[in-house]
Tab-separated table of C-alpha atoms in Angstrom:
chain	number	residue	atom	x	y	z
A	1	TRP	CA	-0.014	0.179	0.107
A	2	LYS	CA	2.987	2.400	0.841
A	3	ALA	CA	4.232	1.305	-2.432
A	4	LEU	CA	1.213	2.345	-4.372
A	5	GLN	CA	1.030	5.828	-2.371
A	6	GLU	CA	4.487	6.675	-3.403
A	7	LEU	CA	3.883	5.502	-7.004
A	8	LEU	CA	0.601	8.011	-6.925
A	9	LYS	CA	2.449	10.827	-5.573
A	10	GLN	CA	5.281	10.424	-8.225
A	11	LYS	CA	2.758	10.668	-11.018
A	12	ALA	CA	1.037	13.555	-9.248
A	13	ASN	CA	4.209	15.504	-8.857
A	14	THR	CA	5.239	14.684	-12.604
A	15	SER	CA	2.118	16.193	-13.862
A	16	ASN	CA	2.329	19.564	-11.736
A	17	GLU	CA	6.059	19.855	-13.030
A	18	THR	CA	4.589	19.479	-16.587
A	19	LEU	CA	1.787	21.836	-16.180
A	20	SER	CA	4.172	24.292	-14.496
A	21	THR	CA	6.753	23.839	-17.198
A	22	CYS	CA	4.177	24.705	-20.326
A	23	GLN	CA	2.815	27.815	-17.938
A	24	THR	CA	6.638	28.982	-17.516
A	25	SER	CA	7.315	28.506	-21.439
A	26	THR	CA	4.176	30.461	-22.453
A	27	LYS	CA	4.931	33.349	-20.316
A	28	LYS	CA	8.493	33.301	-21.702
A	29	LYS	CA	7.102	33.506	-24.869
A	30	HIS	CA	5.682	37.141	-24.066
A	31	LEU	CA	8.449	38.419	-22.169
A	32	LEU	CA	11.198	40.291	-23.740
A	33	PRO	CA	14.571	41.240	-21.236
A	34	ALA	CA	15.535	44.712	-21.060
A	35	GLY	CA	17.680	45.589	-18.782
A	36	ASN	CA	17.595	44.583	-15.219
A	37	GLY	CA	13.820	44.079	-15.573
A	38	ARG	CA	11.218	42.324	-18.083
A	39	GLU	CA	9.114	43.998	-20.149
A	40	VAL	CA	5.674	42.829	-21.232
A	41	PRO	CA	3.764	43.901	-24.233
A	42	ALA	CA	0.445	45.828	-23.647
A	43	ILE	CA	-2.483	44.661	-25.561
A	44	ASN	CA	-2.494	47.815	-27.898
A	45	GLY	CA	1.399	47.817	-28.688
A	46	LYS	CA	2.290	49.692	-25.751
A	47	VAL	CA	5.107	48.102	-23.435
A	48	GLY	CA	5.398	47.782	-19.666
A	49	LYS	CA	8.069	46.804	-17.268
A	50	ALA	CA	7.850	43.644	-15.185
A	51	GLN	CA	9.398	43.082	-11.821
A	52	PRO	CA	12.431	40.801	-11.662
A	53	ALA	CA	12.327	37.116	-11.264
A	54	ASN	CA	13.500	36.889	-7.434
A	55	GLN	CA	10.620	39.350	-6.344
A	56	THR	CA	7.688	37.967	-4.574
A	57	ASP	CA	4.278	37.903	-6.637
A	58	SER	CA	2.567	40.058	-3.981
A	59	SER	CA	5.063	42.813	-4.238
A	60	SER	CA	5.178	42.533	-7.974
A	61	ALA	CA	1.409	42.949	-7.933
A	62	LYS	CA	1.372	45.849	-5.911
A	63	ASN	CA	4.641	47.786	-7.465
A	64	ALA	CA	4.250	46.717	-11.031
A	65	PRO	CA	3.101	49.325	-13.469
A	66	PRO	CA	-0.318	48.327	-15.307
A	67	LEU	CA	0.215	46.288	-18.192
A	68	ALA	CA	-2.730	48.089	-20.251
A	69	GLU	CA	-3.416	51.945	-20.850
A	70	PRO	CA	-6.764	53.690	-19.286
A	71	LYS	CA	-9.652	53.295	-21.692
A	72	SER	CA	-9.174	56.879	-22.908
A	73	LYS	CA	-5.457	56.290	-24.232
A	74	ARG	CA	-6.570	52.901	-25.805
A	75	GLY	CA	-9.194	54.246	-27.818
A	76	ALA	CA	-7.080	57.171	-28.985
A	77	THR	CA	-4.494	54.427	-29.887
A	78	ASP	CA	-7.026	52.308	-31.577
A	79	LYS	CA	-8.181	55.235	-33.618
A	80	ALA	CA	-4.556	56.049	-34.761
A	81	LEU	CA	-3.852	52.152	-35.232
A	82	ASN	CA	-7.311	51.823	-37.270
A	83	GLY	CA	-6.505	54.639	-39.183
A	84	THR	CA	-2.882	53.753	-40.441
A	85	LYS	CA	-4.335	50.293	-41.142
A	86	SER	CA	-7.180	51.648	-43.208
A	87	ASP	CA	-5.523	54.307	-45.711
A	88	GLY	CA	-7.427	53.002	-48.455
A	89	LYS	CA	-10.828	53.182	-47.073
A	90	GLY	CA	-10.190	56.753	-45.874
A	91	CYS	CA	-9.302	58.270	-48.921
A	92	LYS	CA	-12.298	56.743	-50.503
A	93	GLU	CA	-14.165	58.183	-47.459
A	94	LYS	CA	-12.256	61.673	-47.958
A	95	LYS	CA	-13.206	61.824	-51.777
A	96	LYS	CA	-16.851	60.996	-50.913
A	97	ASP	CA	-16.774	63.608	-48.313
A	98	SER	CA	-15.370	66.096	-50.443
A	99	ASN	CA	-18.029	65.063	-53.554
A	100	VAL	CA	-20.805	65.655	-51.176
A	101	LEU	CA	-19.515	68.850	-50.090
A	102	LYS	CA	-18.963	69.817	-53.703
A	103	GLU	CA	-22.642	68.914	-54.519
A	104	LYS	CA	-23.690	70.906	-51.424
A	105	ASP	CA	-21.792	74.173	-52.238
A	106	ASP	CA	-23.178	73.768	-55.749
A	107	ILE	CA	-26.823	73.824	-54.511
A	108	LYS	CA	-26.025	76.764	-52.107
A	109	HIS	CA	-24.502	78.364	-55.280
A	110	LYS	CA	-27.596	77.901	-57.513
A	111	ARG	CA	-29.988	78.769	-54.371
A	112	ARG	CA	-28.077	82.088	-54.099
A	113	LYS	CA	-28.100	82.819	-57.782
A	114	ALA	CA	-31.805	82.077	-58.078
A	115	GLU	CA	-32.517	84.609	-54.901
A	116	GLU	CA	-30.465	87.057	-56.531
A	117	GLN	CA	-32.336	87.154	-59.743
A	118	ALA	CA	-35.340	86.933	-57.815
A	119	GLU	CA	-34.291	90.321	-56.251
A	120	GLN	CA	-33.509	91.693	-59.073
A	121	GLN	CA	-37.485	91.544	-60.256
A	122	PRO	CA	-38.897	94.790	-59.209
A	123	LYS	CA	-41.383	94.276	-56.480
A	124	GLU	CA	-44.363	97.118	-56.359
A	125	PRO	CA	-43.193	98.500	-53.015
A	126	GLU	CA	-39.789	99.306	-54.539
A	127	ILE	CA	-40.983	101.187	-57.433
A	128	TRP	CA	-41.872	104.311	-55.119
A	129	PHE	CA	-39.927	107.149	-56.610
A	130	ASP	CA	-42.464	109.304	-57.902
A	131	ASP	CA	-40.277	111.997	-59.302
A	132	VAL	CA	-38.650	109.879	-61.756
A	133	ASP	CA	-39.818	109.580	-65.404
A	134	PRO	CA	-41.130	105.791	-66.030
A	135	LYS	CA	-38.914	106.123	-69.609
A	136	ASP	CA	-35.354	106.755	-67.447
A	137	ILE	CA	-36.887	103.653	-65.175
A	138	GLU	CA	-37.539	101.541	-68.232
A	139	ALA	CA	-33.923	102.278	-69.219
A	140	ALA	CA	-32.401	101.720	-66.047
A	141	ILE	CA	-34.402	98.770	-64.751
A	142	GLY	CA	-36.885	97.347	-67.362
A	143	PRO	CA	-40.146	97.611	-69.109
A	144	GLU	CA	-41.648	95.622	-66.054
A	145	ALA	CA	-40.601	98.127	-63.587
A	146	ALA	CA	-41.727	100.657	-65.833
A	147	LYS	CA	-45.134	99.404	-66.053
A	148	ILE	CA	-45.468	99.220	-62.213
A	149	ALA	CA	-44.401	102.884	-61.750
A	150	ARG	CA	-46.633	104.051	-64.504
A	151	ARG	CA	-49.359	101.727	-62.756
A	152	ASN	CA	-48.615	103.053	-58.985
A	153	LEU	CA	-48.527	106.763	-60.110
A	154	GLU	CA	-51.768	105.984	-62.318
A	155	LEU	CA	-49.874	107.465	-65.086
A	156	GLU	CA	-51.683	105.103	-67.533
A	157	THR	CA	-54.927	106.690	-66.694
A	158	LYS	CA	-53.576	110.058	-66.550
A	159	SER	CA	-51.635	109.545	-70.034
A	160	LYS	CA	-54.773	109.182	-71.734
A	161	GLU	CA	-56.772	111.893	-70.030
A	162	SER	CA	-54.037	114.187	-70.637
A	163	VAL	CA	-53.388	113.296	-74.264
A	164	GLU	CA	-57.388	113.874	-74.788
A	165	LYS	CA	-57.430	117.275	-72.950
A	166	VAL	CA	-54.305	118.219	-75.477
A	167	LEU	CA	-56.015	117.031	-78.473
A	168	VAL	CA	-59.766	117.771	-77.998
A	169	LYS	CA	-61.463	120.864	-76.879
A	170	GLU	CA	-64.476	119.899	-74.548
A	171	THR	CA	-66.611	122.765	-74.872
A	172	ALA	CA	-66.346	123.300	-78.404
A	173	SER	CA	-68.623	122.711	-81.336
A	174	GLU	CA	-69.054	119.163	-82.646
A	175	GLY	CA	-70.124	120.093	-86.142
A	176	LEU	CA	-67.881	120.435	-89.174
A	177	THR	CA	-65.638	123.379	-89.382
A	178	ARG	CA	-63.549	125.431	-92.246
A	179	ALA	CA	-60.960	122.956	-91.311
A	180	VAL	CA	-61.018	119.007	-90.895
A	181	ALA	CA	-58.344	116.284	-90.505
A	182	MET	CA	-58.441	113.057	-91.898
A	183	ASP	CA	-56.835	109.656	-91.204
A	184	CYS	CA	-57.300	106.233	-92.623
A	185	GLU	CA	-56.073	102.685	-91.269
A	186	MET	CA	-55.212	100.241	-93.732
A	187	VAL	CA	-54.852	96.401	-94.242
A	188	GLY	CA	-52.699	94.517	-96.742
A	189	VAL	CA	-53.537	92.616	-99.629
A	190	GLY	CA	-51.946	90.490	-102.127
A	191	PRO	CA	-49.814	87.273	-102.017
A	192	LYS	CA	-47.273	89.056	-99.439
A	193	GLY	CA	-49.751	91.675	-98.052
A	194	GLU	CA	-47.743	94.411	-98.943
A	195	GLU	CA	-50.430	96.310	-101.002
A	196	SER	CA	-52.403	98.339	-98.911
A	197	ILE	CA	-56.558	99.301	-99.046
A	198	VAL	CA	-58.661	100.959	-96.685
A	199	ALA	CA	-60.138	99.843	-93.769
A	200	ARG	CA	-61.175	102.768	-91.563
A	201	VAL	CA	-61.874	106.199	-92.189
A	202	SER	CA	-61.873	108.681	-89.463
A	203	ILE	CA	-62.242	112.510	-89.598
A	204	VAL	CA	-62.534	115.172	-87.110
A	205	ASN	CA	-63.311	118.892	-86.770
A	206	GLN	CA	-60.623	121.975	-85.961
A	207	PHE	CA	-61.336	121.205	-82.385
A	208	GLY	CA	-60.584	117.296	-82.430
A	209	LYS	CA	-64.292	116.353	-81.948
A	210	CYS	CA	-64.974	113.399	-84.279
A	211	VAL	CA	-67.447	114.046	-87.001
A	212	TYR	CA	-66.873	110.736	-89.153
A	213	ASP	CA	-65.468	107.130	-88.288
A	214	LYS	CA	-66.286	104.204	-90.323
A	215	TYR	CA	-64.922	100.698	-91.092
A	216	VAL	CA	-64.870	99.858	-94.639
A	217	LYS	CA	-65.765	96.499	-96.108
A	218	PRO	CA	-62.782	94.974	-97.911
A	219	THR	CA	-62.694	95.012	-101.930
A	220	GLU	CA	-60.239	92.253	-102.019
A	221	GLU	CA	-59.188	89.251	-100.022
A	222	VAL	CA	-57.033	90.547	-96.772
A	223	THR	CA	-53.810	88.692	-96.578
A	224	ASP	CA	-52.474	90.980	-93.401
A	225	TYR	CA	-54.784	92.459	-90.775
A	226	ARG	CA	-51.698	94.493	-89.445
A	227	THR	CA	-53.505	94.403	-86.392
A	228	ALA	CA	-50.408	95.284	-84.333
A	229	VAL	CA	-50.398	98.573	-86.073
A	230	SER	CA	-53.772	99.252	-87.346
A	231	GLY	CA	-55.605	97.712	-84.951
A	232	ILE	CA	-57.926	96.128	-87.724
A	233	ARG	CA	-59.837	92.682	-86.995
A	234	PRO	CA	-61.559	90.600	-89.395
A	235	GLU	CA	-64.959	91.402	-87.371
A	236	ASN	CA	-64.438	95.335	-87.557
A	237	ILE	CA	-64.429	94.931	-91.693
A	238	ASN	CA	-66.609	91.887	-92.409
A	239	THR	CA	-69.721	94.126	-91.159
A	240	GLY	CA	-68.147	97.437	-92.677
A	241	GLU	CA	-69.855	99.946	-94.871
A	242	ASP	CA	-69.517	99.677	-98.677
A	243	PHE	CA	-66.284	101.253	-100.192
A	244	LYS	CA	-68.149	103.573	-102.881
A	245	THR	CA	-70.653	104.704	-100.186
A	246	VAL	CA	-67.290	105.759	-98.012
A	247	GLN	CA	-65.798	107.336	-100.941
A	248	LYS	CA	-68.718	109.506	-101.749
A	249	GLU	CA	-69.421	110.751	-97.982
A	250	VAL	CA	-65.669	111.599	-97.257
A	251	THR	CA	-65.856	113.497	-100.663
A	252	ASP	CA	-68.854	115.570	-99.631
A	253	ILE	CA	-66.981	116.474	-96.170
A	254	LEU	CA	-63.627	117.383	-97.728
A	255	LYS	CA	-65.276	119.899	-100.515
A	256	GLY	CA	-64.168	123.391	-100.188
A	257	ARG	CA	-62.403	122.559	-96.905
A	258	ILE	CA	-58.976	122.999	-95.471
A	259	LEU	CA	-57.725	119.236	-95.197
A	260	VAL	CA	-55.318	118.319	-92.546
A	261	GLY	CA	-53.323	115.311	-91.993
A	262	HIS	CA	-50.087	113.413	-91.702
A	263	ALA	CA	-48.478	112.095	-94.846
A	264	LEU	CA	-52.158	112.681	-96.476
A	265	ARG	CA	-50.860	111.290	-99.753
A	266	ASN	CA	-51.137	107.712	-98.577
A	267	ASP	CA	-54.645	108.174	-97.188
A	268	LEU	CA	-55.936	109.936	-100.397
A	269	LYS	CA	-54.544	107.266	-102.460
A	270	VAL	CA	-56.599	104.334	-100.545
A	271	LEU	CA	-59.571	106.651	-101.081
A	272	PHE	CA	-59.086	106.781	-104.798
A	273	LEU	CA	-59.287	110.462	-104.261
A	274	ASP	CA	-57.572	114.164	-105.239
A	275	HIS	CA	-58.038	117.797	-103.122
A	276	PRO	CA	-56.648	121.090	-104.120
A	277	LYS	CA	-52.823	121.193	-103.294
A	278	LYS	CA	-53.403	124.730	-101.833
A	279	LYS	CA	-56.143	123.218	-99.374
A	280	ILE	CA	-53.727	120.527	-97.859
A	281	ARG	CA	-51.761	121.067	-94.526
A	282	ASP	CA	-49.735	118.261	-94.157
A	283	THR	CA	-47.686	118.048	-90.801
A	284	GLN	CA	-45.078	116.023	-92.259
A	285	LYS	CA	-43.978	118.329	-94.943
A	286	TYR	CA	-44.238	121.459	-92.910
A	287	LYS	CA	-40.772	123.116	-92.936
A	288	PRO	CA	-40.708	124.839	-89.577
A	289	PHE	CA	-41.687	121.311	-87.946
A	290	LYS	CA	-38.896	119.408	-89.957
A	291	GLN	CA	-36.459	121.885	-88.795
A	292	ARG	CA	-37.508	121.802	-84.779
A	293	VAL	CA	-37.348	118.202	-84.809
A	294	LYS	CA	-34.208	118.089	-87.151
A	295	CYS	CA	-35.854	115.221	-89.183
A	296	ALA	CA	-36.395	115.430	-92.996
A	297	ARG	CA	-39.564	113.047	-92.771
A	298	PRO	CA	-40.603	113.173	-89.100
A	299	SER	CA	-43.265	110.944	-87.912
A	300	LEU	CA	-46.532	111.875	-86.386
A	301	LYS	CA	-45.480	110.376	-83.128
A	302	LEU	CA	-41.909	112.252	-82.886
A	303	LEU	CA	-44.045	115.589	-83.685
A	304	CYS	CA	-46.337	114.913	-81.049
A	305	GLU	CA	-43.265	114.102	-78.540
A	306	ARG	CA	-41.072	116.831	-79.383
A	307	LEU	CA	-43.772	119.918	-79.975
A	308	LEU	CA	-46.853	118.769	-77.862
A	309	ASN	CA	-45.412	116.852	-75.186
A	310	ILE	CA	-47.355	113.921	-75.173
A	311	GLN	CA	-47.209	110.203	-76.199
A	312	VAL	CA	-49.660	108.781	-79.184
A	313	GLN	CA	-49.445	105.512	-81.166
A	314	THR	CA	-48.077	103.647	-77.869
A	315	ALA	CA	-49.957	100.508	-78.943
A	316	GLU	CA	-52.425	99.873	-81.886
A	317	HIS	CA	-53.182	102.925	-83.799
A	318	CYS	CA	-56.282	104.727	-83.762
A	319	SER	CA	-57.032	106.858	-87.022
A	320	ILE	CA	-59.215	109.443	-84.577
A	321	GLN	CA	-56.385	109.756	-82.477
A	322	ASP	CA	-53.947	110.335	-85.222
A	323	ALA	CA	-56.425	112.838	-86.709
A	324	GLN	CA	-56.842	114.912	-83.754
A	325	ALA	CA	-52.895	114.730	-83.060
A	326	ALA	CA	-52.492	116.395	-86.844
A	327	MET	CA	-55.102	118.698	-86.069
A	328	ARG	CA	-53.487	120.210	-82.772
A	329	LEU	CA	-50.164	120.317	-84.222
A	330	TYR	CA	-51.863	122.507	-87.335
A	331	THR	CA	-53.930	124.668	-84.623
A	332	LEU	CA	-50.354	125.230	-83.004
A	333	GLU	CA	-49.185	126.876	-85.794
A	334	LYS	CA	-52.263	128.012	-87.653
A	335	LYS	CA	-51.650	131.724	-87.969
A	336	THR	CA	-48.125	131.621	-89.290
A	337	TRP	CA	-49.087	128.473	-91.572
A	338	GLU	CA	-51.858	130.286	-92.931
A	339	ALA	CA	-49.752	133.359	-93.387
A	340	ALA	CA	-47.159	131.615	-95.374
A	341	VAL	CA	-49.648	129.839	-97.566
A	342	LYS	CA	-51.146	133.600	-98.314
A	343	ASN	CA	-47.634	135.225	-99.148
A	344	LYS	CA	-46.912	132.329	-101.403
A	345	SER	CA	-50.067	132.697	-103.134
A	346	ASN	CA	-49.562	136.289	-103.357
A	347	ASN	CA	-46.097	135.862	-104.849
A	348	LYS	CA	-47.370	133.759	-107.464
A	349	ASN	CA	-50.156	136.236	-108.476
A	350	SER	CA	-48.059	138.735	-108.824
A	351	LYS	CA	-45.446	137.150	-110.792
A	352	ASN	CA	-48.185	136.402	-113.590
């Protein structure tokens, strides 16, 4: 029995020695000699010093430096290691981030540009300057701003009223006078619409009052109504008066009277009428007018702007208003004009 116990003890001692040998060899793999002490690599790559082998376990546990760093330092080290190991991924992420930032900048730039454009569009409260001519506003800012300014200043209504006041004498007679002004609106016929026929005839008296205004039924197929200029539409002339009737009525009105107008040759041509030259007062041919505006063939619009300080023909033309404008220009120079005609006639008679 004693022999059996000794045998068992020997086996137990042998197994313990083997186990301790394995543990010792494992520890030796992790230990690196440095100076008098031994260093143990930390988990995150840091190295800590171990106590010499002859010290007791308790003293080594108390005095040995920590094998691992605090959590905060370890986290920073991990981030550094991760950044070092994953350079490829980091570059891709950086590129991706830069692309995202670029897109955001583009969006911001477009949004800013849109806001600037929106700010450039004039808003009604911004057009407050009532001492500036809408023409100047239109030149500086644009037609929309000028339109808002005119509406806010009620110039659209005032303009019509002021033109009417300049061209028409309200308290005057509405009948025929010694001088009358005539204007015709025309439409285009022929393949290209270049030939003209009469579509409307308007006549006013010396005070600007309308004494005759009729649409004329076309004698040929209309190929160009010229609505933007003439103001004529199909429904106006389809139910108009017969040309021969209008021609006779106009002839009766003009007979023995002074005929005033602007570029009257065109109006008489479409009506197939003649009028004595000594009784024609054409505002386009009157020399003093041409000299004042410095133009050889001034338009009616130009003469009204420079001499009457009003605007006509701002949109579609109106034959009544054009006749009124020509008459007002005539009455402005009536005495001088008639005196010049009389002197010219007397000179001719004296030569004969």
